[in-house]
Tab-separated table of C-alpha atoms and ligand atoms in Angstrom:
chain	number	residue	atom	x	y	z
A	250	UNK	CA	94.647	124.931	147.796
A	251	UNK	CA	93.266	127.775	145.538
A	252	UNK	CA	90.828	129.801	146.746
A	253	UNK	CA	89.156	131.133	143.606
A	254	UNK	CA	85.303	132.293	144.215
A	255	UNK	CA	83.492	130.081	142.457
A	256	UNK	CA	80.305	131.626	142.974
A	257	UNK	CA	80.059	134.055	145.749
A	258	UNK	CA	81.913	137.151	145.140
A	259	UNK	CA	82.660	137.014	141.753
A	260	UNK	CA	79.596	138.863	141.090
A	261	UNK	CA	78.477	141.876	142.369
A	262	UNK	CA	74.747	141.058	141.284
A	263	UNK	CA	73.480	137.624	141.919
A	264	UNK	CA	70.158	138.689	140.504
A	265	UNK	CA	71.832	138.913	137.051
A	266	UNK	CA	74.529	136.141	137.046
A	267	UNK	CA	71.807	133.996	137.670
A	268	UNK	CA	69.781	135.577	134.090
A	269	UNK	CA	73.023	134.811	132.596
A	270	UNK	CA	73.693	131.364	134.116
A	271	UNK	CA	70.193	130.493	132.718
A	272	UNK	CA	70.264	131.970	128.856
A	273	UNK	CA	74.101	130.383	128.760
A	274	UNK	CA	72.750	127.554	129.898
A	275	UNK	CA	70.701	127.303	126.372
A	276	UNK	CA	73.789	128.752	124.805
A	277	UNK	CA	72.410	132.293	124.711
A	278	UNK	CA	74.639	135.091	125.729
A	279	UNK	CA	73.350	138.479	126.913
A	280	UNK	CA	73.946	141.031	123.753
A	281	UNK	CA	75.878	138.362	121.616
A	282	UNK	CA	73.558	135.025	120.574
A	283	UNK	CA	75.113	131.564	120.561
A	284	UNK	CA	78.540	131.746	121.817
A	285	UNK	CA	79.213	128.421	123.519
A	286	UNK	CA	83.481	128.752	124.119
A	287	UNK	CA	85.260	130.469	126.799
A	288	UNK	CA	88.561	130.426	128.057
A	289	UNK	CA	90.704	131.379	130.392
A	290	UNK	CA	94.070	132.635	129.476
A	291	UNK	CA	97.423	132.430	131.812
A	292	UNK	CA	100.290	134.640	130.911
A	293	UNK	CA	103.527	134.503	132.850
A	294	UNK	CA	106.414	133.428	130.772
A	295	UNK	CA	108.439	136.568	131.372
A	296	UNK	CA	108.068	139.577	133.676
A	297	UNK	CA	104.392	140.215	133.214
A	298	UNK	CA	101.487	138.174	135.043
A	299	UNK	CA	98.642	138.251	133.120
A	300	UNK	CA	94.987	136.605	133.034
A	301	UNK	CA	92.044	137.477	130.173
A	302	UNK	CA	88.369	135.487	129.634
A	303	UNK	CA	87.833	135.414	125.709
A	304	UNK	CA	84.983	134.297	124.178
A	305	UNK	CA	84.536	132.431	120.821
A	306	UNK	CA	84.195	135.442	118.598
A	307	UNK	CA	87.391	137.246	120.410
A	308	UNK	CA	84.878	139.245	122.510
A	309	UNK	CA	87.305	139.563	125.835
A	310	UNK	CA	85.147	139.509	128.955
A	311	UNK	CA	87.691	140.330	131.203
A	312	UNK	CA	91.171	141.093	131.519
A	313	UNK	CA	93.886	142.005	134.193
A	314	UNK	CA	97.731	142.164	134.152
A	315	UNK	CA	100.757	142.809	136.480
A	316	UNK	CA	103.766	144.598	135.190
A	317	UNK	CA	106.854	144.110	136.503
A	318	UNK	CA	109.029	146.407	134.175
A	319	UNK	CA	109.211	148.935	136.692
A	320	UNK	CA	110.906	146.654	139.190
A	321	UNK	CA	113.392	145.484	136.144
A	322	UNK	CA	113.798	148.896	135.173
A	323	UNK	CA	115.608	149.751	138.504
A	324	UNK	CA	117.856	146.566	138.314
A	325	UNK	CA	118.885	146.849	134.618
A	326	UNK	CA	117.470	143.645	133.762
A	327	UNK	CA	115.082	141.042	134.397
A	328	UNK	CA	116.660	138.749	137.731
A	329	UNK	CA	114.616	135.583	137.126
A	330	UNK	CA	114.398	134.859	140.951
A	331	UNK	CA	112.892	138.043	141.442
A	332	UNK	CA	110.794	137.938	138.136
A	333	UNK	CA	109.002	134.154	140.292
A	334	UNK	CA	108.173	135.952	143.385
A	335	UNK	CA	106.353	138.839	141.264
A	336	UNK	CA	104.151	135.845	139.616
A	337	UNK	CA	103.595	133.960	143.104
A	338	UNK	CA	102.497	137.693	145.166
A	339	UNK	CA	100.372	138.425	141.807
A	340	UNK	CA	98.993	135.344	140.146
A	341	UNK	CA	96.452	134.488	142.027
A	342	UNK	CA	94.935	138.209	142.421
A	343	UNK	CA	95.224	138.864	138.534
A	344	UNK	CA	93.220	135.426	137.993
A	345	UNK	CA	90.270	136.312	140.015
A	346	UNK	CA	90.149	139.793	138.892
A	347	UNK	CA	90.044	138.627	135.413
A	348	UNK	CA	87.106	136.373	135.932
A	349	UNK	CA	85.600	139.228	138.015
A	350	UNK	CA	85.779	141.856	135.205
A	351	UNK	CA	84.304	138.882	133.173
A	352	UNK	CA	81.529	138.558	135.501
A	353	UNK	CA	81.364	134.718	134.569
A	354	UNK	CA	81.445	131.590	136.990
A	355	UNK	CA	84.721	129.284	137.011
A	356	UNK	CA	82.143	126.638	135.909
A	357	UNK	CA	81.310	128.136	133.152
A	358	UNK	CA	85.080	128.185	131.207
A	359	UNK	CA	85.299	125.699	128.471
A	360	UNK	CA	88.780	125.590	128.884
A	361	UNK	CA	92.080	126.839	130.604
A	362	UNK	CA	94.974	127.823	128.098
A	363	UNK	CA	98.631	128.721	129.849
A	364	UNK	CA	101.881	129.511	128.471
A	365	UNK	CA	104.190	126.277	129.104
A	366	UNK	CA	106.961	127.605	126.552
A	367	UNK	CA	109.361	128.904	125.673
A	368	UNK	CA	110.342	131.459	128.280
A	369	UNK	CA	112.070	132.531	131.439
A	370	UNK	CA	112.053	128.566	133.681
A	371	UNK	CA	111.434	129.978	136.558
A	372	UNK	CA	108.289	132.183	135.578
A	373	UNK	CA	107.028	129.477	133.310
A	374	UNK	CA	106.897	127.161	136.147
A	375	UNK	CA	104.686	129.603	138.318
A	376	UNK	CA	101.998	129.874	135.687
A	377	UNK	CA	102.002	126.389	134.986
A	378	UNK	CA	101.667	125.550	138.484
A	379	UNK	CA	98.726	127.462	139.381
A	380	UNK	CA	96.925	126.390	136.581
A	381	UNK	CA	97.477	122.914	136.968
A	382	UNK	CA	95.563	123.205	140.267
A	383	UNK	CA	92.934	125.057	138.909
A	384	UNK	CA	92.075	122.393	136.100
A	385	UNK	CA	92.466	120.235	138.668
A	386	UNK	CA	90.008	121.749	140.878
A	387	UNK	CA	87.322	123.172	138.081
A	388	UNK	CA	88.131	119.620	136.287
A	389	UNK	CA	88.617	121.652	132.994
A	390	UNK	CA	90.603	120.469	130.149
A	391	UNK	CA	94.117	122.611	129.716
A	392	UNK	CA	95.301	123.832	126.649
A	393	UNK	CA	99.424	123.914	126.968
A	394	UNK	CA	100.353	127.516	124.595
A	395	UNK	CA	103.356	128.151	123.216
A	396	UNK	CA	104.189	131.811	123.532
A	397	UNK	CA	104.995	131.945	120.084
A	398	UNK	CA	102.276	130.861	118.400
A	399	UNK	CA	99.854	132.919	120.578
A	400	UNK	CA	101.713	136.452	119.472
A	401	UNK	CA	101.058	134.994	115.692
A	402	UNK	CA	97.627	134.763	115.909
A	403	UNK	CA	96.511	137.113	118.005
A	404	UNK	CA	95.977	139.326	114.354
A	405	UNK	CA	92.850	136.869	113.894
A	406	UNK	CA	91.242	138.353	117.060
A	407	UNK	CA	91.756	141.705	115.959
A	408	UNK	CA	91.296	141.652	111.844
A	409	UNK	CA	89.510	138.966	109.343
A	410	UNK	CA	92.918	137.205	108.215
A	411	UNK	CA	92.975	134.181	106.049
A	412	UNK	CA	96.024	131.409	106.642
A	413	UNK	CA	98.389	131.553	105.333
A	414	UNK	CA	100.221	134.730	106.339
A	415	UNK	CA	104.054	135.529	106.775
A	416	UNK	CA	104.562	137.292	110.474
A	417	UNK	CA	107.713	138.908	111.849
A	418	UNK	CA	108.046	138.843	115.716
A	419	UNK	CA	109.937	141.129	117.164
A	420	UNK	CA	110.363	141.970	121.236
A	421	UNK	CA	112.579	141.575	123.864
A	422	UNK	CA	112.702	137.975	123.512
A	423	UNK	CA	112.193	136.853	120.366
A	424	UNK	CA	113.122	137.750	116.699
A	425	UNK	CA	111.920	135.469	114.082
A	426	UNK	CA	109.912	135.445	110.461
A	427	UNK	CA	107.199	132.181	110.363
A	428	UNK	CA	104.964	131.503	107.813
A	429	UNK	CA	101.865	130.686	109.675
A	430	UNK	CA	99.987	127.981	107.411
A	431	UNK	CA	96.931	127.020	110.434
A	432	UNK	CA	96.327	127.325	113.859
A	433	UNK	CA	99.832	124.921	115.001
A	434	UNK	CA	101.276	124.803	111.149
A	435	UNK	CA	103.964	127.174	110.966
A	436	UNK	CA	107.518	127.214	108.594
A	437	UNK	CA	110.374	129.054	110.526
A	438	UNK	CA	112.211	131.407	107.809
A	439	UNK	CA	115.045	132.978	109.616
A	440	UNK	CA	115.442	133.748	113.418
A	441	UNK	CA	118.034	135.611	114.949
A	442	UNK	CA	121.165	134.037	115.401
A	443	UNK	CA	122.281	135.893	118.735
A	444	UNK	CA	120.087	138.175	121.191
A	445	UNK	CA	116.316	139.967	119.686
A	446	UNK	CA	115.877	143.434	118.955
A	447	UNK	CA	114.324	144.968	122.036
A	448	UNK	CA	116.798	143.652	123.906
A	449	UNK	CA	119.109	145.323	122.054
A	450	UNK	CA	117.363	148.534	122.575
A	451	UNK	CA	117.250	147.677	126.211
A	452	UNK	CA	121.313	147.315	126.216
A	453	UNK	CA	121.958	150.629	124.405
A	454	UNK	CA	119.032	152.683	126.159
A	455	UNK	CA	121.309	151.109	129.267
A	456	UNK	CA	124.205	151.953	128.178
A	457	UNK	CA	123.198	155.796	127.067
A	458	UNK	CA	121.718	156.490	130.864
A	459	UNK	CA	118.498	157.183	129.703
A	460	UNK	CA	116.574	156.440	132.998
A	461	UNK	CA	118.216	159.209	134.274
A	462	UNK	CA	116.802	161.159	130.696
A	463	UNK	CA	113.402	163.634	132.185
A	464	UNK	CA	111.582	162.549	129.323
A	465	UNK	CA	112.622	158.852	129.320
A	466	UNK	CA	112.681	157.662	132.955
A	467	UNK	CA	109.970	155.233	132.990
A	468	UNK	CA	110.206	154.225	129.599
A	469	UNK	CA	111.386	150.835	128.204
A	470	UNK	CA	114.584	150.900	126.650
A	471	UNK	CA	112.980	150.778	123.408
A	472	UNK	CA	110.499	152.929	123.950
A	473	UNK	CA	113.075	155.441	125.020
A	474	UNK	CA	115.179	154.971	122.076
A	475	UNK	CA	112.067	155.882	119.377
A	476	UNK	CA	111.587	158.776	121.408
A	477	UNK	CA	114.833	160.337	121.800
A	478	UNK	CA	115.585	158.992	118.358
A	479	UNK	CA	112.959	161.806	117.147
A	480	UNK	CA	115.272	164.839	118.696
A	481	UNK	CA	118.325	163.582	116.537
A	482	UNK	CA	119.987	163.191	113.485
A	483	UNK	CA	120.646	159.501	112.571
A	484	UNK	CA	123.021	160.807	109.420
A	485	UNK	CA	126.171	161.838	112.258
A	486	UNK	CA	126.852	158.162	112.815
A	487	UNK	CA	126.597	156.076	109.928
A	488	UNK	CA	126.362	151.959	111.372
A	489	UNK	CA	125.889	149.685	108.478
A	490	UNK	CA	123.315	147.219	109.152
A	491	UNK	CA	124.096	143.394	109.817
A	492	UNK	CA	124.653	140.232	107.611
A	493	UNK	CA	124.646	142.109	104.745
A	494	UNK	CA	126.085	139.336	102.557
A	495	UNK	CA	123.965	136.565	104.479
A	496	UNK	CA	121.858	136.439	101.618
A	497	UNK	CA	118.889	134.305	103.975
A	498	UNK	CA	116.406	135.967	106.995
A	499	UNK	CA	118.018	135.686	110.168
A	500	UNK	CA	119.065	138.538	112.321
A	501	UNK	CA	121.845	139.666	114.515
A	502	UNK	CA	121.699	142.399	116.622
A	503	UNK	CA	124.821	141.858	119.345
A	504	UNK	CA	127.169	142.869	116.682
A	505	UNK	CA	125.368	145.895	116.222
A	506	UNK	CA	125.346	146.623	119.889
A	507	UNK	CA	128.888	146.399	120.181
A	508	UNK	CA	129.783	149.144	117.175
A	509	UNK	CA	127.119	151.444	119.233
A	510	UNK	CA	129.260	150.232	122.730
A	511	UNK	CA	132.251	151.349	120.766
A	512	UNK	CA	130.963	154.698	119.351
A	513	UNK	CA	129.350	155.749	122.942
A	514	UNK	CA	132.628	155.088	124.277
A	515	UNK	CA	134.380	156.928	121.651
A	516	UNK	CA	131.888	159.927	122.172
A	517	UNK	CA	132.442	159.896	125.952
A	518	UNK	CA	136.013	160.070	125.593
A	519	UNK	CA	135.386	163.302	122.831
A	520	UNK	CA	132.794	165.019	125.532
A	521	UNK	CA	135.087	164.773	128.393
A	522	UNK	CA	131.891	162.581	130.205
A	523	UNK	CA	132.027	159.701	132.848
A	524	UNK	CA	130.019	156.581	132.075
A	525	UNK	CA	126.459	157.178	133.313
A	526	UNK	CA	126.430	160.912	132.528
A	527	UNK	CA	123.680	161.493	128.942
A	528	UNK	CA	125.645	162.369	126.023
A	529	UNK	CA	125.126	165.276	123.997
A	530	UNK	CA	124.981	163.155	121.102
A	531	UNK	CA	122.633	160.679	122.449
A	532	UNK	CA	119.439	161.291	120.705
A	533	UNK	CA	121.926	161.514	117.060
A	534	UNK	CA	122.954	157.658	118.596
A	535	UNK	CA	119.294	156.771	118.759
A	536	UNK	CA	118.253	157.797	115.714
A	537	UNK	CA	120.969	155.943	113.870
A	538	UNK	CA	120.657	152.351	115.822
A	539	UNK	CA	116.669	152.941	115.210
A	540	UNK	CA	117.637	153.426	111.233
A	541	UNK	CA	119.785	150.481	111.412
A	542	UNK	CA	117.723	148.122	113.161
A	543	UNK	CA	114.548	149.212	111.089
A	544	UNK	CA	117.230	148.451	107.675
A	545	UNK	CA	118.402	145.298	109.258
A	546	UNK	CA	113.917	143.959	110.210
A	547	UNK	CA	112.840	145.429	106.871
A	548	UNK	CA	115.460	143.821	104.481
A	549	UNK	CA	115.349	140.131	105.752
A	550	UNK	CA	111.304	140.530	105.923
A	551	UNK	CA	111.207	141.638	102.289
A	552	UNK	CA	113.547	137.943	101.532
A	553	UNK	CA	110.745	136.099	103.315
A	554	UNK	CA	108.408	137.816	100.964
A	555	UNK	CA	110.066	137.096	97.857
A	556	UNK	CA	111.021	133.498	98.913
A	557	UNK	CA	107.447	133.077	99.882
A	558	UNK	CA	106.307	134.054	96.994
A	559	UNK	CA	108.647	132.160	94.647
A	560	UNK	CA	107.347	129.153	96.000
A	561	UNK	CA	103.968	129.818	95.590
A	562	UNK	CA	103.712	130.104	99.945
A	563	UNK	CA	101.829	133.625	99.726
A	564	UNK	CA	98.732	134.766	97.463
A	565	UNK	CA	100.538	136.529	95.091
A	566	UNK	CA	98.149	139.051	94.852
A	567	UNK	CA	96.750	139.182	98.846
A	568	UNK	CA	99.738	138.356	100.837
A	569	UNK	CA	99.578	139.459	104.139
A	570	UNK	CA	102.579	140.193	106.699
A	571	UNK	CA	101.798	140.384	110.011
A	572	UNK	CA	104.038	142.342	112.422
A	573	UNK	CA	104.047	141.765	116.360
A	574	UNK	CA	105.741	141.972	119.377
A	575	UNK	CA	106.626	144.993	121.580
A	576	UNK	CA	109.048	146.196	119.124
A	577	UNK	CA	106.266	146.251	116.578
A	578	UNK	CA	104.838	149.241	118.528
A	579	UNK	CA	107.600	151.413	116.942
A	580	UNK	CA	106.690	153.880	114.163
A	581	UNK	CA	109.614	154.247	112.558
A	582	UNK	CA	110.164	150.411	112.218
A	583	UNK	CA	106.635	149.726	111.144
A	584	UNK	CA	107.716	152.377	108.257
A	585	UNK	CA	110.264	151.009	107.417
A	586	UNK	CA	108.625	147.762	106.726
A	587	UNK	CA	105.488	149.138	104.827
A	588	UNK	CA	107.875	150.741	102.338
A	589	UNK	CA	108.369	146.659	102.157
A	590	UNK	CA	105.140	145.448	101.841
A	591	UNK	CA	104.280	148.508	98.988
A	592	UNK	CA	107.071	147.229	96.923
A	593	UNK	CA	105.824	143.932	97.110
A	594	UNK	CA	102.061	144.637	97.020
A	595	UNK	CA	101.357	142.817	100.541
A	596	UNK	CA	99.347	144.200	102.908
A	597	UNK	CA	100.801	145.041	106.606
A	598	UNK	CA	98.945	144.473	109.477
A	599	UNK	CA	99.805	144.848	113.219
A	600	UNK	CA	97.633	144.193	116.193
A	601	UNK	CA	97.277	147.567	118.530
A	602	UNK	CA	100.023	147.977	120.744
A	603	UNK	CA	98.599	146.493	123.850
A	604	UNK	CA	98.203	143.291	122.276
A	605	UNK	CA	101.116	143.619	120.969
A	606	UNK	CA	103.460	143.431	124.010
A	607	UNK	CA	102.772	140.235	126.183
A	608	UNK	CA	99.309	139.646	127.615
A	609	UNK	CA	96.683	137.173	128.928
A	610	UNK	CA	94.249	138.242	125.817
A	611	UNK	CA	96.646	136.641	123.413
A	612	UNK	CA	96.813	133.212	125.257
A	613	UNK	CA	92.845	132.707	125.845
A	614	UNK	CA	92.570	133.322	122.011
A	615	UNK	CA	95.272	130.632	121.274
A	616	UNK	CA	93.014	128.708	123.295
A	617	UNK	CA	89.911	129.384	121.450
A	618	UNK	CA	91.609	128.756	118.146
A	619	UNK	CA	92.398	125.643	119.752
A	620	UNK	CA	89.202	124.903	120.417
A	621	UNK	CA	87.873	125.557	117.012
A	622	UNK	CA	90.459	123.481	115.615
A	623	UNK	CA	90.642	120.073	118.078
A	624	UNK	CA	94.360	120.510	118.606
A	625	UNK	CA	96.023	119.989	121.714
A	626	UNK	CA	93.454	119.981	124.338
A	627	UNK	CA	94.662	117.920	127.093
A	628	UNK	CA	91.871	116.184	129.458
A	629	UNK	CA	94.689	114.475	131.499
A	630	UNK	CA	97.357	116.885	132.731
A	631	UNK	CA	99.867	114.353	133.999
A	632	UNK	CA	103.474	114.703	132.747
A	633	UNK	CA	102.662	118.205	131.374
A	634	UNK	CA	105.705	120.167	131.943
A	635	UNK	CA	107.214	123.786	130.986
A	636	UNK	CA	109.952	124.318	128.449
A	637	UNK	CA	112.100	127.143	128.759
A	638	UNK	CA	113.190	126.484	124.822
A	639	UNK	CA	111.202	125.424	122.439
A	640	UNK	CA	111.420	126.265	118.552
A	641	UNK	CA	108.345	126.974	116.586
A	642	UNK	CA	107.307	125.331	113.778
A	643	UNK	CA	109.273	123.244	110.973
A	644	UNK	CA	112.768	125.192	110.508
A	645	UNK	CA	113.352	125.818	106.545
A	646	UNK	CA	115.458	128.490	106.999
A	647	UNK	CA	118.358	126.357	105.774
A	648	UNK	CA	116.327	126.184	102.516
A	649	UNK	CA	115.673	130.161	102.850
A	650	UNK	CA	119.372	130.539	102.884
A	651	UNK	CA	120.216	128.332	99.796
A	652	UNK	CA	118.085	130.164	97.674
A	653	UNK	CA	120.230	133.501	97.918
A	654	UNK	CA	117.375	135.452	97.269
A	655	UNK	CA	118.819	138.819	96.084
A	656	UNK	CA	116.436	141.614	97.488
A	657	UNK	CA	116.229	144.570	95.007
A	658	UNK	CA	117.441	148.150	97.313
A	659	UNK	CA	114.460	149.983	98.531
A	660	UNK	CA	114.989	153.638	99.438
A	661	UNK	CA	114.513	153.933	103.082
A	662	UNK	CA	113.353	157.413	103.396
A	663	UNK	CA	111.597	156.929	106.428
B	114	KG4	O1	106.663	141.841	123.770
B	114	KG4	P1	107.282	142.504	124.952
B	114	KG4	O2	106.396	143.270	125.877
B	114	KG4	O3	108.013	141.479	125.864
B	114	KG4	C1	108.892	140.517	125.424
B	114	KG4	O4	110.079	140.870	125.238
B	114	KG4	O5	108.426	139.388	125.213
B	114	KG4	O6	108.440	143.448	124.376
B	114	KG4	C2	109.255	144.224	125.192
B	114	KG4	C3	110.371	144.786	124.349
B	114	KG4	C4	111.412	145.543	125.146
B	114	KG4	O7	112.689	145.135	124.725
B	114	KG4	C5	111.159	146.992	124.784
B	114	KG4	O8	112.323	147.785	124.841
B	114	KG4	C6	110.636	146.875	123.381
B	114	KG4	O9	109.826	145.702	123.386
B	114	KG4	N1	109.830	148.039	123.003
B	114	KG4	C7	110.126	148.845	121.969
B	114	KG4	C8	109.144	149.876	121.970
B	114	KG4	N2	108.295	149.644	123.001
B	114	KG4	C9	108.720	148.505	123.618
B	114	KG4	N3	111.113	148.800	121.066
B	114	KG4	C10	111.146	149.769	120.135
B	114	KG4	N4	110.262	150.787	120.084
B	114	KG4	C11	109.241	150.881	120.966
B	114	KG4	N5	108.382	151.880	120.908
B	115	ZN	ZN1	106.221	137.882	123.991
């Protein structure tokens, strides 16, 4: 049985919840007028627990999130058993404490939205869980998100975008370019075809020690990477960027980990160093995988562009590309790609960094959207169930490939 406050505790001042129970109860808000939506937003699809109340408007009432990249950090990787036992100690806390912050009743949610897919099994299965018995106990409807989708729109909580609008996604987890035509309308363009860019960064940040680096230690991998990458000189190692004859917009980024395996190895060998010792040349090794990877993103985003355009998918003259993820948080990269979207007169937007990287915010916001829109708001829960893979939208990047779009060089003088 959960054990979340419905009432008592939640707020610190009856006096005033009770103001506010009684002006929401004519749809009157204190400080905002006539929002009648909130919702309640479950994150936990990978290594971070997180909760957030959003109203209608994208006001967020409350927010609170568990970490666990310090706890992957020290095993080199994300162990999915361990990654379910961090949700089960944490979920429950980061719940209440976002409907605390909120200072709002249980009762008063118009909705719960969770992550259900795509995503780590395990850690889907402990948000999905918990929230089932909490719809079952407020006797809310539940709004099943997929991860996805939620990381796409979050830009229309932050900024005044239109649909349609082309977004790139780029983390640990995920690499893929979507055409996002509504709230659950999307084209897939190109995805990539083997692991996603962070965790590239993760292997290689791995691979070059740099948790043992002083200014890198509690960094992620690709965090670590744009910052050593600023110390070095990415023209002593020149790695030519992937698929460069794959004239469509997927990615790959294992083969590029493996020439950077190779020419760490090589350099160890040249230094004299053991495996697990920081190369002298590792910042010149960041800087050129950062060049290479912001080449490889920037290139097959300015294809979707053009395709998009061709086919009359984009306002020629207000197209919009939308860039997300926790790789998005990287300067160099977003560079990279607005020398793309001056060439082809589209404007680039990114939501700040914290909503950029997984959170609850991004989830109660699907849910609003959601809302707005009628779609998939469940009032009976049976049979819902998580999906650990789960594609998004209608996949044309078959069609994106026949084309052969030939993308005109850009000089990357980042
Ligand atoms: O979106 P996110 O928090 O989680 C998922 O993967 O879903 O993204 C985390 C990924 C990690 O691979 C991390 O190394 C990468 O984003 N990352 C970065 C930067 N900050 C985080 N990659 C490049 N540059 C950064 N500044
Ligand atoms: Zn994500």
């Amino acid at each position: 049985m959960l054990i979340l406050n419905k009432t008592a505790g939640v707020f610190s001042k009856p006096s005033k919840r009770k103001v506010y129970e009684f002006l929401r109860s004519f749809n009157i808000y204190p400080g905002t007028l006539f929002l009648h939506k909130l919702v309640l937003g479950i994150e936990t699809s990978c290594d971070d627990t997180a909760a957030a109340v959003v109203d209608e408007t994208g006001n967020v009432l409350g927010e609170a999130m568990h970490s666990q990249t310090e706890v992957h950090l020290k095993t080199g990787g994300i162990i999915p058993p361990v990654a379910q036992q961090l949700h089960r100690e944490n979920i429950q806390r980061i719940v209440q404490e976002a409907l605390s912050v909120s200072r709002i009743s249980p009762s008063e949610l118009s909705a719960i939205a969770t992550t259900i897919k795509p995503g780590l099994a395990l850690s889907l299965g402990v948000g999905l869980s918990f929230s089932l018995q909490l719809v079952d106990q407020l006797k809310k409807p539940f709004i099943p998100i997929h991860h996805m989708e939620a990381h796409a729109l979050t830009i229309r909580l932050t900024n005044k975008v239109e649909f349609p609008f082309l977004v790139l996604l780029i983390s640990g987890g995920h690499c893929l370019l979507a055409l996002v035509r509504g709230v659950s309308d999307f084209l897939l363009l190109g995805k990539s075809l083997d692991i996603a860019p962070g965790d590239m960064l993760d292997k290689v940040a791995r691979r070059l020690s740099l948790i043992r680096h002083p200014e890198c230690s509690t960094m992620s991998g690709g965090k670590a990477i744009e910052h050593l990458a600023k110390q070095g000189n990415r023209f002593h190692f020149d790695i030519k960027p992937p698929m460069q004859r794959a004239k469509n917009c997927d990615f790959s980024f294992s083969g590029l980990q493996h020439v950077i395996d190779k020419t760490i190895m090589q350099k160890e060998k040249e230094e004299g160093i053991e495996k697990g010792q920081i190369l002298s040349s590792a910042a010149d090794i960041a800087a050129a995988v950062q060049h290479t990877t912001a080449c490889h993103l920037a290139k097959r985003t300015h294809r979707a562009i053009l395709f998009c355009k061709q086919r009359n998918l984009l306002s020629q003259s207000n197209a919009v590309l939308v860039v997300s993820g926790g790789v998005a948080s990287n300067l160099y990269i977003r560079k990279a790609l607005e020398i793309v979207t001056n060439a082809t007169q589209c404007t680039l937007l990114c939501p700040p960094p914290r909503l950029c990287t997984d959170n609850g915010i991004m989830i109660a916001w699907n849910g609003i959207e959601r809302l707005r829109t009628g779609l998939g708001i469940l009032h009976n829960i049976e049979g819902v169930r998580y999906e650990p893979k789960c594609p998004l939208g209608v996949d044309i990047s078959k069609e994106v490939g026949e084309a052969a779009i030939k993308v005109p060089r850009l000089k990357m003088k980042i």
